[in-house]
């Protein structure tokens, strides 16, 4: 009894190694025969195996073609997503991340485009391989089919001649038995004896002819069997070679296909890492400060809107002429009023009269 997992594992490895050794000692040419000369089970099994292998090649080819289309469509979709982000001036780290995201989406799309081209080329290789295998299989099947047909036909003819040979021998034995019986009969006449003797002689001749034909057919059948066996061995070797090539080829192509998947994942991860590296530098305070430095409009607040007297808003000349005061507002701040502030623009002092002036101060309404 094995005491540890390690011992059990070693035992399992040894058993697997023995099974592998046994399998390497057998070939198709050793294991696809039948006990009966007319048996074609071995050929049928190999032919069915090759047909299934061709079907698998077709399925792999279909997978690669559909995968090519999928990668192409996905690449176009990623390119479309990249166009969502428009060109813009870089201010903060977040804006830089968006710009980088767009470029990396384009990089991801390119990676999927390369994968689509790869899967398309692999699909073409599988298609060519499948056709080459079909040509090689057809050549060996045609040769073997001729040998099998000749063997089956000769076997049928030989069996028919065997039946004839047995019947002629039975007729000969019967004729000889009748002749002996007549010889031993005391009442037999010479005419009956001659007739029986002629019959026995003729039966013997027919039996000898049947025997010769039967022997000749057996020899021809043996030649057909040897030729068929030789072609069957060659066919088994070809079928095994085709299987070995198919298994090796498909294993290699599937391995390369999934390596392409890994490469896509690696390219995408690299692109994501490029974006993440920029995002790591993104800081709220820094981005806010960058925007202030780039787009700030000033630190001075606007002055409060001050009340101004009507006469300050509308010049006196306009007021005297009855003109409209619309559009005459200004944003000058309010200041204390004085007589000088309210002097009429065109008034000139005269010797007889003092210049007109408003009161020195006007109190504001509260």
Coordinates of C-alpha atoms in Angstrom, one line a residue:
X1 CA 0.0 0.0 0.0
X2 CA 1.3 3.4 -1.0
X3 CA 1.8 5.6 2.0
X4 CA 2.1 9.1 0.6
X5 CA 0.7 11.2 -2.2
X6 CA 4.2 11.3 -3.7
X7 CA 4.4 7.5 -3.9
X8 CA 1.0 7.4 -5.6
X9 CA 2.0 10.1 -8.0
X10 CA 5.2 8.2 -8.9
X11 CA 3.2 5.0 -9.4
X12 CA 0.8 6.8 -11.7
X13 CA 3.7 8.2 -13.8
X14 CA 5.2 4.7 -14.1
X15 CA 1.9 3.2 -15.3
X16 CA 1.4 6.0 -17.8
X17 CA 4.9 5.5 -19.1
X18 CA 4.3 1.8 -19.5
X19 CA 1.1 2.5 -21.4
X20 CA 2.9 5.0 -23.6
X21 CA 5.6 2.4 -24.3
X22 CA 3.0 -0.2 -25.3
X23 CA 1.2 2.3 -27.6
X24 CA 4.4 3.1 -29.4
X25 CA 5.0 -0.5 -30.2
X26 CA 1.8 -0.8 -32.2
X27 CA 1.0 0.6 -35.6
X28 CA -2.1 0.7 -37.8
X29 CA -0.5 -2.0 -40.0
X30 CA -0.4 -4.3 -36.9
X31 CA -3.9 -3.7 -35.6
X32 CA -6.5 -3.2 -38.4
X33 CA -7.0 -6.7 -39.8
X34 CA -9.8 -9.2 -39.7
X35 CA -9.8 -13.0 -39.4
X36 CA -12.0 -13.5 -42.4
X37 CA -10.6 -13.0 -45.9
X38 CA -13.6 -11.0 -46.9
X39 CA -13.5 -8.8 -43.8
X40 CA -13.0 -5.0 -44.6
X41 CA -13.6 -3.7 -41.1
X42 CA -10.0 -2.5 -40.7
X43 CA -10.2 -0.4 -43.9
X44 CA -13.6 1.0 -43.0
X45 CA -12.3 2.0 -39.5
X46 CA -9.3 3.8 -41.0
X47 CA -11.4 5.5 -43.7
X48 CA -13.9 6.6 -41.1
X49 CA -11.0 7.9 -38.9
X50 CA -9.6 9.9 -41.8
X51 CA -13.1 11.3 -42.6
X52 CA -13.5 12.4 -39.0
X53 CA -10.0 14.0 -39.2
X54 CA -11.0 15.9 -42.3
X55 CA -14.1 17.1 -40.5
X56 CA -12.1 18.3 -37.5
X57 CA -9.8 20.3 -39.9
X58 CA -12.9 21.8 -41.4
X59 CA -14.2 22.8 -38.0
X60 CA -10.8 24.4 -37.1
X61 CA -10.8 26.2 -40.4
X62 CA -14.3 27.5 -39.7
X63 CA -13.3 28.6 -36.2
X64 CA -10.3 30.6 -37.6
X65 CA -12.4 32.3 -40.3
X66 CA -15.1 33.3 -37.8
X67 CA -12.5 34.4 -35.3
X68 CA -10.9 36.5 -38.1
X69 CA -14.3 38.2 -38.7
X70 CA -14.8 38.7 -35.0
X71 CA -11.4 40.3 -34.5
X72 CA -12.0 42.6 -37.6
X73 CA -15.4 43.7 -36.3
X74 CA -14.0 44.3 -32.8
X75 CA -11.1 46.3 -34.2
X76 CA -13.5 48.5 -36.0
X77 CA -15.6 49.0 -32.9
X78 CA -12.6 50.0 -30.9
X79 CA -11.6 52.5 -33.5
X80 CA -15.1 53.9 -33.3
X81 CA -14.9 54.2 -29.6
X82 CA -11.6 56.1 -29.9
X83 CA -13.3 58.7 -32.0
X84 CA -15.6 59.5 -29.1
X85 CA -12.8 61.4 -27.5
X86 CA -12.1 64.6 -29.5
X87 CA -8.9 66.4 -29.8
X88 CA -8.5 68.9 -27.0
X89 CA -5.9 71.1 -25.3
X90 CA -4.2 69.4 -22.5
X91 CA -4.5 71.2 -19.1
X92 CA -4.5 68.7 -16.3
X93 CA -3.4 65.1 -15.9
X94 CA -7.0 63.8 -16.4
X95 CA -7.1 65.5 -19.8
X96 CA -3.8 63.9 -20.6
X97 CA -5.2 60.5 -19.6
X98 CA -8.1 61.0 -22.0
X99 CA -5.7 61.8 -24.8
X100 CA -3.7 58.7 -23.9
X101 CA -6.8 56.6 -23.7
X102 CA -7.7 57.6 -27.3
X103 CA -4.2 56.6 -28.6
X104 CA -4.2 53.3 -26.6
X105 CA -7.7 52.4 -28.0
X106 CA -6.2 52.9 -31.5
X107 CA -3.3 50.6 -30.4
X108 CA -5.8 48.0 -29.1
X109 CA -7.6 48.2 -32.4
X110 CA -4.4 47.6 -34.3
X111 CA -3.6 44.6 -32.1
X112 CA -7.0 43.1 -33.0
X113 CA -6.4 43.9 -36.7
X114 CA -3.1 42.0 -36.6
X115 CA -4.8 39.1 -34.9
X116 CA -7.5 39.1 -37.6
X117 CA -4.8 38.9 -40.3
X118 CA -3.1 36.1 -38.4
X119 CA -6.3 34.1 -38.0
X120 CA -7.1 34.6 -41.7
X121 CA -3.6 33.3 -42.8
X122 CA -4.0 30.3 -40.4
X123 CA -7.4 29.5 -41.9
X124 CA -5.8 29.4 -45.4
X125 CA -3.1 27.1 -44.1
X126 CA -5.6 24.7 -42.6
X127 CA -7.7 24.7 -45.8
X128 CA -4.6 23.9 -47.9
X129 CA -3.5 21.2 -45.5
X130 CA -7.0 19.6 -45.6
X131 CA -6.9 19.5 -49.4
X132 CA -3.5 18.0 -49.5
X133 CA -4.6 15.3 -47.0
X134 CA -7.7 14.5 -49.2
X135 CA -5.5 14.1 -52.3
X136 CA -3.1 11.7 -50.5
X137 CA -6.0 9.8 -49.0
X138 CA -7.8 9.4 -52.3
X139 CA -4.6 8.1 -54.0
X140 CA -4.1 5.3 -51.5
X141 CA -7.8 4.5 -51.3
X142 CA -8.1 4.1 -55.0
X143 CA -5.2 1.7 -55.1
X144 CA -6.4 -0.3 -52.1
X145 CA -10.0 -0.4 -53.5
X146 CA -8.8 -2.0 -56.7
X147 CA -6.9 -4.7 -54.7
X148 CA -9.8 -5.3 -52.4
X149 CA -12.3 -5.6 -55.3
X150 CA -10.0 -8.1 -57.0
X151 CA -9.6 -10.1 -53.8
X152 CA -13.4 -10.1 -53.2
X153 CA -14.2 -11.0 -56.8
X154 CA -11.6 -13.8 -56.8
X155 CA -12.8 -15.1 -53.4
X156 CA -16.4 -15.3 -54.7
X157 CA -15.2 -17.1 -57.8
X158 CA -13.1 -19.5 -55.8
X159 CA -16.0 -20.3 -53.5
X160 CA -18.2 -21.0 -56.4
X161 CA -15.5 -23.3 -58.0
X162 CA -15.1 -25.0 -54.6
X163 CA -18.8 -25.8 -54.6
X164 CA -18.5 -27.2 -58.1
X165 CA -15.5 -29.2 -57.1
X166 CA -17.3 -30.7 -54.1
X167 CA -20.3 -31.6 -56.2
X168 CA -18.1 -33.3 -58.9
X169 CA -16.2 -35.2 -56.3
X170 CA -19.5 -36.4 -54.8
X171 CA -20.8 -37.4 -58.2
X172 CA -17.5 -39.3 -58.9
X173 CA -17.8 -41.1 -55.5
X174 CA -21.4 -42.0 -56.3
X175 CA -20.5 -43.3 -59.7
X176 CA -17.6 -45.4 -58.4
X177 CA -19.9 -46.8 -55.6
X178 CA -22.5 -47.8 -58.2
X179 CA -19.8 -49.4 -60.3
X180 CA -18.5 -51.4 -57.4
X181 CA -22.0 -52.5 -56.5
X182 CA -22.6 -53.7 -60.1
X183 CA -19.3 -55.6 -60.0
X184 CA -20.4 -57.4 -56.9
X185 CA -23.8 -58.2 -58.2
X186 CA -24.3 -61.7 -59.6
X187 CA -27.1 -60.6 -61.8
X188 CA -25.4 -57.6 -63.4
X189 CA -25.2 -57.7 -67.2
X190 CA -22.2 -56.6 -69.3
X191 CA -24.2 -53.7 -70.7
X192 CA -25.0 -52.4 -67.3
X193 CA -21.3 -52.8 -66.2
X194 CA -20.1 -50.9 -69.3
X195 CA -22.6 -48.1 -68.7
X196 CA -21.6 -47.8 -65.0
X197 CA -17.9 -47.9 -66.0
X198 CA -18.4 -45.0 -68.5
X199 CA -20.4 -43.0 -66.0
X200 CA -17.7 -43.4 -63.3
X201 CA -14.9 -42.5 -65.8
X202 CA -16.8 -39.4 -66.9
X203 CA -17.5 -38.4 -63.3
X204 CA -13.8 -38.8 -62.5
X205 CA -12.9 -36.6 -65.5
X206 CA -15.3 -33.9 -64.4
X207 CA -14.0 -34.1 -60.8
X208 CA -10.4 -33.8 -62.1
X209 CA -11.4 -30.7 -64.2
X210 CA -13.2 -29.2 -61.2
X211 CA -10.2 -30.0 -59.0
X212 CA -7.8 -28.2 -61.5
X213 CA -10.1 -25.2 -61.8
X214 CA -10.5 -25.0 -58.0
X215 CA -6.7 -25.3 -57.5
X216 CA -6.1 -22.6 -60.1
X217 CA -8.6 -20.3 -58.5
X218 CA -7.0 -20.8 -55.1
X219 CA -3.7 -19.8 -56.5
X220 CA -5.1 -16.7 -58.1
X221 CA -6.9 -15.9 -54.9
X222 CA -3.7 -16.2 -53.0
X223 CA -2.0 -13.8 -55.4
X224 CA -4.9 -11.4 -54.9
X225 CA -4.7 -11.8 -51.2
X226 CA -0.9 -11.2 -51.1
X227 CA -1.4 -8.1 -53.3
X228 CA -4.3 -6.8 -51.2
X229 CA -2.3 -7.4 -48.0
X230 CA 0.6 -5.5 -49.4
X231 CA -1.6 -2.6 -50.4
X232 CA -3.4 -2.8 -47.1
X233 CA -0.1 -2.5 -45.2
X234 CA 0.8 0.5 -47.4
X235 CA -2.6 2.1 -46.9
X236 CA -2.3 1.6 -43.1
X237 CA 1.1 3.3 -43.1
X238 CA -0.3 6.1 -45.2
X239 CA -3.3 6.5 -43.0
X240 CA -1.2 6.5 -39.9
X241 CA 1.2 9.1 -41.4
X242 CA -1.8 11.3 -42.4
X243 CA -3.1 11.0 -38.8
X244 CA 0.3 11.9 -37.4
X245 CA 0.6 14.9 -39.7
X246 CA -2.9 16.0 -38.9
X247 CA -2.5 15.7 -35.2
X248 CA 0.9 17.5 -35.3
X249 CA -0.4 20.2 -37.6
X250 CA -3.6 20.9 -35.7
X251 CA -1.8 20.9 -32.4
X252 CA 0.7 23.4 -33.7
X253 CA -1.9 25.6 -35.3
X254 CA -4.2 25.7 -32.2
X255 CA -1.2 26.4 -30.1
X256 CA -0.3 29.3 -32.3
X257 CA -3.9 30.5 -32.3
X258 CA -4.0 30.6 -28.5
X259 CA -0.6 32.2 -28.4
X260 CA -2.1 35.0 -30.6
X261 CA -4.9 35.3 -27.9
X262 CA -2.2 35.6 -25.3
X263 CA -0.4 38.3 -27.3
X264 CA -3.7 40.2 -27.7
X265 CA -4.2 40.1 -24.0
X266 CA -0.6 41.2 -23.4
X267 CA -1.0 44.1 -25.9
X268 CA -4.2 45.2 -24.3
X269 CA -2.7 44.9 -20.8
X270 CA 0.3 47.0 -21.9
X271 CA -2.1 49.7 -23.3
X272 CA -4.1 49.6 -20.1
X273 CA -0.9 50.0 -18.1
X274 CA 0.1 53.0 -20.1
X275 CA -3.2 54.7 -19.2
X276 CA -2.9 53.5 -15.5
X277 CA 0.5 55.0 -15.2
X278 CA -0.9 58.4 -16.2
X279 CA -3.9 58.0 -13.9
X280 CA -1.5 57.3 -11.0
X281 CA -0.2 60.9 -11.4
X282 CA -3.7 62.4 -11.4
X283 CA -4.4 64.5 -8.4
X284 CA -7.5 66.6 -7.7
X285 CA -5.6 69.6 -6.3
X286 CA -3.0 69.5 -9.1
X287 CA -5.6 69.3 -11.8
X288 CA -7.7 72.2 -10.3
X289 CA -4.5 74.3 -9.9
X290 CA -3.5 73.6 -13.5
X291 CA -6.9 74.7 -14.8
X292 CA -6.7 77.9 -12.6
X293 CA -3.3 78.7 -14.0
X294 CA -4.3 78.1 -17.6
X295 CA -7.8 79.6 -17.6
X296 CA -8.0 81.9 -14.6
X297 CA -9.6 85.3 -15.5
X298 CA -8.4 87.4 -12.5
X299 CA -8.7 87.9 -8.8
X300 CA -10.4 91.3 -8.7
X301 CA -14.1 91.2 -7.9
X302 CA -16.4 93.7 -9.7
X303 CA -17.3 96.9 -7.7
X304 CA -20.9 97.1 -6.3
X305 CA -23.4 99.0 -8.4
X306 CA -23.8 102.4 -6.9
X307 CA -26.8 104.7 -6.9
X308 CA -26.3 107.9 -9.0
X309 CA -28.4 111.0 -9.2
X310 CA -30.5 111.5 -12.3
X311 CA -28.4 114.5 -13.2
X312 CA -25.3 112.4 -13.1
X313 CA -26.8 109.7 -15.3
X314 CA -28.1 112.0 -17.9
X315 CA -26.2 115.2 -18.9
X316 CA -28.0 118.5 -18.4
X317 CA -28.1 119.4 -22.0
X318 CA -30.0 116.2 -22.8
X319 CA -32.3 116.9 -19.9
X320 CA -33.0 120.4 -21.1
X321 CA -33.7 119.2 -24.7
X322 CA -36.0 116.6 -23.5
X323 CA -33.9 113.8 -24.9
X324 CA -34.3 110.3 -23.8
X325 CA -32.0 109.0 -21.2
X326 CA -31.9 105.5 -22.5
X327 CA -28.5 104.1 -23.2
X328 CA -26.8 106.9 -21.2
X329 CA -26.0 104.8 -18.1
X330 CA -22.3 104.5 -17.1
X331 CA -20.6 102.3 -14.6
X332 CA -18.7 105.1 -12.8
X333 CA -18.8 104.7 -9.1
X334 CA -20.8 107.1 -7.0
X335 CA -19.0 110.0 -5.5
X336 CA -19.9 113.0 -3.3
X337 CA -21.6 115.8 -5.2
X338 CA -20.4 119.3 -5.3
X339 CA -21.5 122.5 -7.0
X340 CA -18.8 122.0 -9.6
X341 CA -20.2 118.6 -10.4
X342 CA -23.5 120.1 -11.3
X343 CA -22.4 123.0 -13.5
X344 CA -24.1 123.2 -16.8
X345 CA -21.7 122.4 -19.6
X346 CA -22.3 125.6 -21.6
X347 CA -22.9 128.1 -18.9
X348 CA -20.6 131.1 -18.7
X349 CA -20.4 133.6 -15.9
X350 CA -21.4 137.2 -16.7
X351 CA -20.7 140.4 -14.9
X352 CA -24.2 140.9 -13.9
X353 CA -25.2 137.4 -12.9
X354 CA -23.6 134.7 -10.8
X355 CA -23.4 131.3 -12.4
X356 CA -26.2 129.0 -11.7
X357 CA -25.5 126.2 -9.3
X358 CA -27.3 123.6 -7.3
X359 CA -27.2 123.5 -3.6
X360 CA -23.9 122.6 -2.2
X361 CA -25.0 119.2 -1.1
X362 CA -27.9 116.9 -1.7
X363 CA -28.9 114.4 0.9
X364 CA -29.5 110.8 -0.4
X365 CA -32.7 109.1 0.1
X366 CA -32.6 106.2 2.4

